[in-house]
mmCIF file of C-alpha atoms in Angstrom:
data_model
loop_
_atom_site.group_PDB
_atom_site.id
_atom_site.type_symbol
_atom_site.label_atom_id
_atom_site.label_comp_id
_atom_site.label_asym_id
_atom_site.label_seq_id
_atom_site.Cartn_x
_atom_site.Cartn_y
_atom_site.Cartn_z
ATOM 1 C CA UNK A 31 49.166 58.696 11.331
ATOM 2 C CA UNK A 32 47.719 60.406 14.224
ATOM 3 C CA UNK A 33 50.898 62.329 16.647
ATOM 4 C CA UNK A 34 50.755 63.107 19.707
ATOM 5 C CA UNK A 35 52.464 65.824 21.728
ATOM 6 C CA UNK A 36 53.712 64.541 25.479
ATOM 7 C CA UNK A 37 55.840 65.208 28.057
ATOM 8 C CA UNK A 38 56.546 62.192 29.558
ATOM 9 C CA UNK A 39 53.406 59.419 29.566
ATOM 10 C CA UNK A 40 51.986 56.003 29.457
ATOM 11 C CA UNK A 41 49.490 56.071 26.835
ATOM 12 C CA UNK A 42 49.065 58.916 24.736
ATOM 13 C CA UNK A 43 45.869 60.921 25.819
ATOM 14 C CA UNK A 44 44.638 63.796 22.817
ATOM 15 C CA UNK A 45 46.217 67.046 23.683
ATOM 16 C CA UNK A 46 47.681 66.120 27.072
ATOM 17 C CA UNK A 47 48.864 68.566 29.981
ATOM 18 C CA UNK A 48 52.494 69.779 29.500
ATOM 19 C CA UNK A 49 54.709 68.035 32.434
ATOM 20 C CA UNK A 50 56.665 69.608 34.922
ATOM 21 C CA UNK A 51 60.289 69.860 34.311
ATOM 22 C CA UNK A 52 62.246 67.758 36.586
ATOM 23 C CA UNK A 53 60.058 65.879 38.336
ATOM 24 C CA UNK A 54 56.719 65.347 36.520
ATOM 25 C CA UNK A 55 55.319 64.022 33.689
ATOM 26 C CA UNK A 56 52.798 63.521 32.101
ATOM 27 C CA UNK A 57 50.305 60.380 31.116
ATOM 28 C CA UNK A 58 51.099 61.363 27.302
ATOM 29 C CA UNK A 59 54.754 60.636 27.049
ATOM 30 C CA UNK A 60 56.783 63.313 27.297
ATOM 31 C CA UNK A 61 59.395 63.145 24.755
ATOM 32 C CA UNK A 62 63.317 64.709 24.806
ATOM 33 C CA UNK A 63 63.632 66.664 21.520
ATOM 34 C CA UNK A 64 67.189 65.643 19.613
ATOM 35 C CA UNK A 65 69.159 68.036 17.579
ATOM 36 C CA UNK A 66 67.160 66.530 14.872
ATOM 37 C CA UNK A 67 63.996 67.486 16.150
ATOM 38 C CA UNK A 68 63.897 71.497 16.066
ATOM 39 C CA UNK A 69 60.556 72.115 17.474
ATOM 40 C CA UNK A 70 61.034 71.893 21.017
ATOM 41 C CA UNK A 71 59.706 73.695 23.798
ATOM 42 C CA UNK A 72 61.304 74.650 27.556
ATOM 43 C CA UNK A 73 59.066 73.592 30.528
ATOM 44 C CA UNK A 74 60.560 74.998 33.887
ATOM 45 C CA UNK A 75 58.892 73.344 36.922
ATOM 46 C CA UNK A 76 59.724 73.732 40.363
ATOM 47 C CA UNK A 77 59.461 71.627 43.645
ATOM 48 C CA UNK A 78 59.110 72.179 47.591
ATOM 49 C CA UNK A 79 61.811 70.868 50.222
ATOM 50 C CA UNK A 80 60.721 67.627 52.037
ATOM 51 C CA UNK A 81 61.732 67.335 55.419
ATOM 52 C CA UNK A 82 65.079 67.562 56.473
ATOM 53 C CA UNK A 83 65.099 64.994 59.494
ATOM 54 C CA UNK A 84 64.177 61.733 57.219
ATOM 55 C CA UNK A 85 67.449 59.619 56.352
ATOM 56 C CA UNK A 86 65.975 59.616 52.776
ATOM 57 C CA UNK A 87 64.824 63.686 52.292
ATOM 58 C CA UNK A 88 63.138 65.206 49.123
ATOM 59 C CA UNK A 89 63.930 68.788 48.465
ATOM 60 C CA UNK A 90 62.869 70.827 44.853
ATOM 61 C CA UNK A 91 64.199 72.432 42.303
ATOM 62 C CA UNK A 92 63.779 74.088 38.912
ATOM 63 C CA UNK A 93 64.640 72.909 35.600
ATOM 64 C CA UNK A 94 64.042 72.585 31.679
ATOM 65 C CA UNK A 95 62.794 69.834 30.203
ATOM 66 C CA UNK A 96 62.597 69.728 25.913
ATOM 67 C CA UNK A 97 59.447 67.972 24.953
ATOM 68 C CA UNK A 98 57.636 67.603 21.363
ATOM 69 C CA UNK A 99 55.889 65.577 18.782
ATOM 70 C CA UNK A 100 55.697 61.516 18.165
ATOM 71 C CA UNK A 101 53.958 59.767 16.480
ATOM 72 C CA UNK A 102 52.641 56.789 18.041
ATOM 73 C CA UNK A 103 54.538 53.854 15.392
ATOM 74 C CA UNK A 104 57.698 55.756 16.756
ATOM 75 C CA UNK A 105 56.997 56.320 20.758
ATOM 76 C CA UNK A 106 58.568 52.680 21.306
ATOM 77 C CA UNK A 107 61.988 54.162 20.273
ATOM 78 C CA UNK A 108 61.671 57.807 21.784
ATOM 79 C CA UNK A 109 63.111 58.486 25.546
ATOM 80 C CA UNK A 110 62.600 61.599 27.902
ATOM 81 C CA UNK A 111 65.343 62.982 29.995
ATOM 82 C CA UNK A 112 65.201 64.038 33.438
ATOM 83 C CA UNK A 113 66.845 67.134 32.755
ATOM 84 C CA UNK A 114 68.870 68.158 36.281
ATOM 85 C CA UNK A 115 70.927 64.630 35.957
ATOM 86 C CA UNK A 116 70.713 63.767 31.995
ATOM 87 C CA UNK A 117 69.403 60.551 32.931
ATOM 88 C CA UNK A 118 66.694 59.015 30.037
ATOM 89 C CA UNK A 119 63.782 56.611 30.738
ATOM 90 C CA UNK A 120 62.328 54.995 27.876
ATOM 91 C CA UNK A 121 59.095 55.613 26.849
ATOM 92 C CA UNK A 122 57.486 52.314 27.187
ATOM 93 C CA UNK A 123 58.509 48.810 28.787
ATOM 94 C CA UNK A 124 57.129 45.325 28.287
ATOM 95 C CA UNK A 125 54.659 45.280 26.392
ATOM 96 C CA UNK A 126 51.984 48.316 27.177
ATOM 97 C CA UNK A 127 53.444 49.962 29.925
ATOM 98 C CA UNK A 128 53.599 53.886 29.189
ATOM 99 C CA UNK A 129 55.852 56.308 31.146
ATOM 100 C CA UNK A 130 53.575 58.677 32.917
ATOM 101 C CA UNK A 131 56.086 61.294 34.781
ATOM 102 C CA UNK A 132 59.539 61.689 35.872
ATOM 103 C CA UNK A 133 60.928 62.804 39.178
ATOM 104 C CA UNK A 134 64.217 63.091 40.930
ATOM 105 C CA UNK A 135 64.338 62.242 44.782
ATOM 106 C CA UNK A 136 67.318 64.370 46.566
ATOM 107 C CA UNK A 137 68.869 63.869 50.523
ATOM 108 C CA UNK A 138 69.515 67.018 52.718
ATOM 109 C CA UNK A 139 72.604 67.002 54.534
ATOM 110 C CA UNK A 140 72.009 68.684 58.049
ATOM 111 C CA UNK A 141 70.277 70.987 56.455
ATOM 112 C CA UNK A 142 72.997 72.243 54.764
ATOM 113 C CA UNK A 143 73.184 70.594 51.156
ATOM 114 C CA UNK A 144 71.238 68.244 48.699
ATOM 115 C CA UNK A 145 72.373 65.801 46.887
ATOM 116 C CA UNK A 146 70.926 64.095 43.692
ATOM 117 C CA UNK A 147 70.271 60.463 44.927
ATOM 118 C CA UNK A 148 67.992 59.184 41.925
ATOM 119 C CA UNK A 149 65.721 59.916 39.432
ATOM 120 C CA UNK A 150 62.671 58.054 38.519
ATOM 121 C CA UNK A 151 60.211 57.432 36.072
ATOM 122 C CA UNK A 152 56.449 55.955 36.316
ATOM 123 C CA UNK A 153 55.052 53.533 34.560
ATOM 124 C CA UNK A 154 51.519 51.866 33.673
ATOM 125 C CA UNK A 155 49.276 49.536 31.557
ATOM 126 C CA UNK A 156 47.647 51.636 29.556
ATOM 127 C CA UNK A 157 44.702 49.394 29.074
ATOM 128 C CA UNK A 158 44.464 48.620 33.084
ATOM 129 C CA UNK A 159 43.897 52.565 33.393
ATOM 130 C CA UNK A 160 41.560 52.757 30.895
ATOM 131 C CA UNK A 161 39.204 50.200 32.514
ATOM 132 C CA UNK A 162 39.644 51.553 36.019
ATOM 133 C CA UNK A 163 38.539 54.954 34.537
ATOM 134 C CA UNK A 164 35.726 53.671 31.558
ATOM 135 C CA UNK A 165 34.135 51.795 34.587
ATOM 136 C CA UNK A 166 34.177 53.974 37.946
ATOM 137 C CA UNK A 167 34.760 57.547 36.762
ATOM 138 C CA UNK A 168 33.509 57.724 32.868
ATOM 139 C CA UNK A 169 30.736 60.676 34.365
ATOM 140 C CA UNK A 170 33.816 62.281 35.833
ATOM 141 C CA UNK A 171 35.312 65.438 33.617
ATOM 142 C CA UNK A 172 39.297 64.734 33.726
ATOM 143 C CA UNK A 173 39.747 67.832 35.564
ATOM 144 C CA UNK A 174 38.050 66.766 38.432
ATOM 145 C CA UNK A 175 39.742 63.321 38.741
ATOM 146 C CA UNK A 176 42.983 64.070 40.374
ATOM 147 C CA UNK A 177 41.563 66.027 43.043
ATOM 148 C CA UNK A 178 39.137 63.045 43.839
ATOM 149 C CA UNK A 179 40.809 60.725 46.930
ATOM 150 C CA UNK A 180 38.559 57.782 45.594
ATOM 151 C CA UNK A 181 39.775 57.826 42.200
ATOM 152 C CA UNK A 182 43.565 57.683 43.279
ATOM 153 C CA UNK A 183 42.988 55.511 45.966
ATOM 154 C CA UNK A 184 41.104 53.218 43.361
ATOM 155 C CA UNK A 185 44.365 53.636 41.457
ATOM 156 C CA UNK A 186 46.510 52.456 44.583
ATOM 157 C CA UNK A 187 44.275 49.775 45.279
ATOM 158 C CA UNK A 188 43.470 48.253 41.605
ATOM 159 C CA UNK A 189 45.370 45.213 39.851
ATOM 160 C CA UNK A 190 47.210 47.414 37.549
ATOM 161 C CA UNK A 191 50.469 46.736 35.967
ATOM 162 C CA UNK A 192 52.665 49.502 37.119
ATOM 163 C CA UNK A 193 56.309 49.456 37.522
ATOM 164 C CA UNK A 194 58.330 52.583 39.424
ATOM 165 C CA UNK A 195 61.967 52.667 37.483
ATOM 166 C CA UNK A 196 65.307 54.334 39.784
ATOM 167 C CA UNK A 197 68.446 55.306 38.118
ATOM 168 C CA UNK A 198 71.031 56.149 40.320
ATOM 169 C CA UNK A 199 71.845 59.352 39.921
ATOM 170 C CA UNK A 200 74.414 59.604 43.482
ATOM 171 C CA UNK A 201 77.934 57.292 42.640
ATOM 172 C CA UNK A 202 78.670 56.711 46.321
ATOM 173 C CA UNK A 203 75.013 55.272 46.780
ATOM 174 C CA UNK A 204 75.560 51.432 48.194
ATOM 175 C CA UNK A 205 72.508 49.017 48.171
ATOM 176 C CA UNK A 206 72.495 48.928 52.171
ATOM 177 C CA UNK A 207 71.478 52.621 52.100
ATOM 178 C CA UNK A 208 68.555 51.981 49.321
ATOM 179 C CA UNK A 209 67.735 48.989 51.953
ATOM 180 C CA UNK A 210 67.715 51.322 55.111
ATOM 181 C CA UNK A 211 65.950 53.841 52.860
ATOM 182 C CA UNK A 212 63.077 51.238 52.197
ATOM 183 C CA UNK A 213 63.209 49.918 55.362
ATOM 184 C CA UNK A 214 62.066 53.720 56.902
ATOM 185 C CA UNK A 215 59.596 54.752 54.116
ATOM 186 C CA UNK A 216 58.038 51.621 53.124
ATOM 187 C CA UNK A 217 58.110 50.518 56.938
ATOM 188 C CA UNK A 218 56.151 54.091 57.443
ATOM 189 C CA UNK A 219 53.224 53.085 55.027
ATOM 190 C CA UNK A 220 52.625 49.323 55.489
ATOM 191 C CA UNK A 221 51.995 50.831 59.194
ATOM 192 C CA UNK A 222 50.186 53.515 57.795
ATOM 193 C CA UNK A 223 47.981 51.242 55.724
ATOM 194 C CA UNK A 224 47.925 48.218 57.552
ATOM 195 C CA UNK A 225 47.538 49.581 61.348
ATOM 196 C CA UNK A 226 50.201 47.377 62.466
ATOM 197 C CA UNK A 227 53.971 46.468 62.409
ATOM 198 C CA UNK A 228 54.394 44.146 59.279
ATOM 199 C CA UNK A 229 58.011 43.232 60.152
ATOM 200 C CA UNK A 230 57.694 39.869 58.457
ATOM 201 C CA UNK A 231 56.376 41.530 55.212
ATOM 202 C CA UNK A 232 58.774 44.824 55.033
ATOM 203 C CA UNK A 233 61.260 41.831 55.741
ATOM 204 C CA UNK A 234 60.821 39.780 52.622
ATOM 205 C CA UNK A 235 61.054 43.242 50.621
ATOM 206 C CA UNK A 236 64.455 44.634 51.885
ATOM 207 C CA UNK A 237 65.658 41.469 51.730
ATOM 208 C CA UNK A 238 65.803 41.317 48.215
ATOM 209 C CA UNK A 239 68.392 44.120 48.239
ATOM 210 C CA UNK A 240 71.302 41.768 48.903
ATOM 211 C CA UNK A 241 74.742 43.286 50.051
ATOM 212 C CA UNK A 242 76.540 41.970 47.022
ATOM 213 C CA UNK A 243 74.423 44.677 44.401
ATOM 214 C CA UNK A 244 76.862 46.963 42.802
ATOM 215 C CA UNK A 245 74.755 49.892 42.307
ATOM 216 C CA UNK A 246 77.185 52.632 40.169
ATOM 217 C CA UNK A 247 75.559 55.241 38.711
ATOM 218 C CA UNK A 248 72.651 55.317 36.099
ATOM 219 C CA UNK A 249 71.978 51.874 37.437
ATOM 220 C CA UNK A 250 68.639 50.445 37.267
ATOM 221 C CA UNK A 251 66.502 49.379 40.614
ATOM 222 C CA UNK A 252 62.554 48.181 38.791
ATOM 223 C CA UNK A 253 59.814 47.717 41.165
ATOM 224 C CA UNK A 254 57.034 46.196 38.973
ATOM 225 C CA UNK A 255 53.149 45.599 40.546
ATOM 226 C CA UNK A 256 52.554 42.180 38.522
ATOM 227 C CA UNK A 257 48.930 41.146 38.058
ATOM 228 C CA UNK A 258 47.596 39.407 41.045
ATOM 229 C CA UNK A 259 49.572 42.019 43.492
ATOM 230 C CA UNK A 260 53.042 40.251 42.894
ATOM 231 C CA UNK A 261 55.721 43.067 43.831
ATOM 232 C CA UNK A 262 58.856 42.062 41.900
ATOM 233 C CA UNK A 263 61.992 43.575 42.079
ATOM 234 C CA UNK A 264 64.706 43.702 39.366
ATOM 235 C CA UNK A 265 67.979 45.481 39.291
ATOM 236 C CA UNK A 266 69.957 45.980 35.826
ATOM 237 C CA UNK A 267 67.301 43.767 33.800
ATOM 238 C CA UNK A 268 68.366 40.686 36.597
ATOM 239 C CA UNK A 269 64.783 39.491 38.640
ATOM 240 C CA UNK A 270 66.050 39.322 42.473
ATOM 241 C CA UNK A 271 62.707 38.477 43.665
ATOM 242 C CA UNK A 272 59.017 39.051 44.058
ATOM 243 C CA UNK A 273 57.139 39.387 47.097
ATOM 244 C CA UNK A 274 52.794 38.661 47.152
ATOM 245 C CA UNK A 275 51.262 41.444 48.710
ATOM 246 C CA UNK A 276 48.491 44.013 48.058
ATOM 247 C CA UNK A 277 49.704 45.827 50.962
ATOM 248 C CA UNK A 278 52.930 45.908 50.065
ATOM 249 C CA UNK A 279 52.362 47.086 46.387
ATOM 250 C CA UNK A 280 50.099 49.973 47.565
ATOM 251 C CA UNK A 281 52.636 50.985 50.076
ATOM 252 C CA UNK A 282 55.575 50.983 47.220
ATOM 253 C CA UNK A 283 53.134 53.538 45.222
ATOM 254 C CA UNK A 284 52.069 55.671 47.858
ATOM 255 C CA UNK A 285 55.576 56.560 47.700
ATOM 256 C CA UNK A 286 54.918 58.216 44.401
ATOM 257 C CA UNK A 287 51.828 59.232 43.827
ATOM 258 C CA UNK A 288 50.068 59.165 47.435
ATOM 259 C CA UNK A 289 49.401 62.120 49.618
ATOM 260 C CA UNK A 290 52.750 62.795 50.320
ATOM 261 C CA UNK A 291 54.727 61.741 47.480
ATOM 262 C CA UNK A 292 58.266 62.337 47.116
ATOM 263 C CA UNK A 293 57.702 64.473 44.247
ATOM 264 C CA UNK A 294 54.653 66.320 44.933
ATOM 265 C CA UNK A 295 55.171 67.886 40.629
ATOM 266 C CA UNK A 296 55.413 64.301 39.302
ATOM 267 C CA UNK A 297 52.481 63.119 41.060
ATOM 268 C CA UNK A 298 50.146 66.319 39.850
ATOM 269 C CA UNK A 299 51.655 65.434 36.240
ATOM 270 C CA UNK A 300 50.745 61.473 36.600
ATOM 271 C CA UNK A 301 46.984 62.158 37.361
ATOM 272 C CA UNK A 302 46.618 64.094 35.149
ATOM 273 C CA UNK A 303 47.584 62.448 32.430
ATOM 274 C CA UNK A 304 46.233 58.993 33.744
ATOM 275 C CA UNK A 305 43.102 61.285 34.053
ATOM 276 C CA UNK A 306 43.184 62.562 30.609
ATOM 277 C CA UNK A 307 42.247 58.878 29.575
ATOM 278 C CA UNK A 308 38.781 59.384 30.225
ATOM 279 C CA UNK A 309 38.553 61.958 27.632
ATOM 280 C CA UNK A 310 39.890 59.491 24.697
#
């Protein structure tokens, strides 16, 4: 049986890019080595400070991340840990989706301190990438694609099954300040990408992050692009609601992999490993 070496991935590209520590990963599943699995290797990766003003601010920092061998019968049942909170994603969900990177999203105090608010992984149909690659970019080397703003706004824009998983990393995190959070960042982008207010349609999102959400931490918040551009939203394994809207879903992942992603490292780490797909 063929292995595969990743650090954090989706579908598992031939000899894929090493991810950044804490908050990348890459599209060929990185994997957390166990005291059972010796042959493990440190990856120290570090980030830039966001800005301090935002309610919901990303600073940087360095880490170690332990990453090996799987083979692909096993990946189902391996996990990666983001390594500054301890906090494991699986390496796939549903059916095909394949984690591509791993971040951690922090909050500046005046200035004055961070705090860990959650960590995240990023997921994606392996297939769906594939296609969107095999049939727009197949002339493309890999090492060209992430630095090409029509290939990852293809990837924004296509009907791909992606979901973005949270785990609370901060304990005194309520669901009225992921709400508020959305309501500035998500608010920010369907403006950015839509030219206009879209009160009605940032509406129906935050709404689905009711008040009576107990959110301790290591709790799960999944927001899952459904064929058809159905956003749905599910928090601890429970659906709370889905919301139709191509504008919305790009605006969720712009978050994450756009131009000015939370985690600048786990976006570098996704593309390149979603790029890497062209080469198997």
């Amino acid at each position: 049986m063929v292995s595969f070496r990743f650090p954090f991935s989706f579908s598992q590209p031939l000899n894929p890019k090493p991810p950044h520590a804490t908050s990348s990963s890459g599209f060929a599943v990185a994997v957390t080595v166990t005291a059972a699995a010796a042959a493990g290797v440190a990856i120290a990766a570090s980030r830039n400070p966001r800005n301090p003003i935002l309610d919901w601010v990303f600073s940087t920092h360095r880490s170690s991340l332990l990453w090996g061998s799987i083979t692909l019968a096993d990946s189902s049942s391996e996990s990666v840990v983001e390594p500054k909170t301890g906090l494991s994603f699986p390496a796939t969900i549903g059916d095909s989706r394949r984690l591509l990177g791993v971040g951690l999203r922090k909050k500046s105090l005046l200035g004055l301190k961070n705090i860990d608010i959650y960590a995240f992984g990023m997921y994606a149909d392996c297939d769906d990438v594939k296609k969107l690659v095999g049939e727009k970019y197949a002339n493309l080397p890999a090492s060209e694609l992430r630095e090409n703003k029509a290939f990852v706004d293809d990837l924004m824009e296509a009907d791909i099954k992606m979901t973005i998983r949270l785990q609370i990393v901060y304990s005194k995190l309520n669901i009225r300040s992921v709400r508020n959070a959305f309501q500035e960042s998500v608010g920010n982008r369907l403006k950015k990408f839509g030219g206009l207010e879209n009160d009605e349609l940032l509406q129906s999102f935050t709404s689905l992050f009711k008040d009576e959400f107990k959110i301790p931490r290591s709790s799960i918040i999944d927001l899952t692009q459904e064929p058809g551009y159905v956003l749905s939203v599910a928090i601890e394994g429970n659906h709370v609601g889905s919301v139709k809207s191509k504008l919305l879903c790009r605006s969720i992942l712009d978050l994450y992999i756009g131009e000015e992603p939370f985690d600048k490292n786990a976006r570098e780490d996704f593309l390149d490993n979603v790029a890497s797909l062209a080469d198997v």
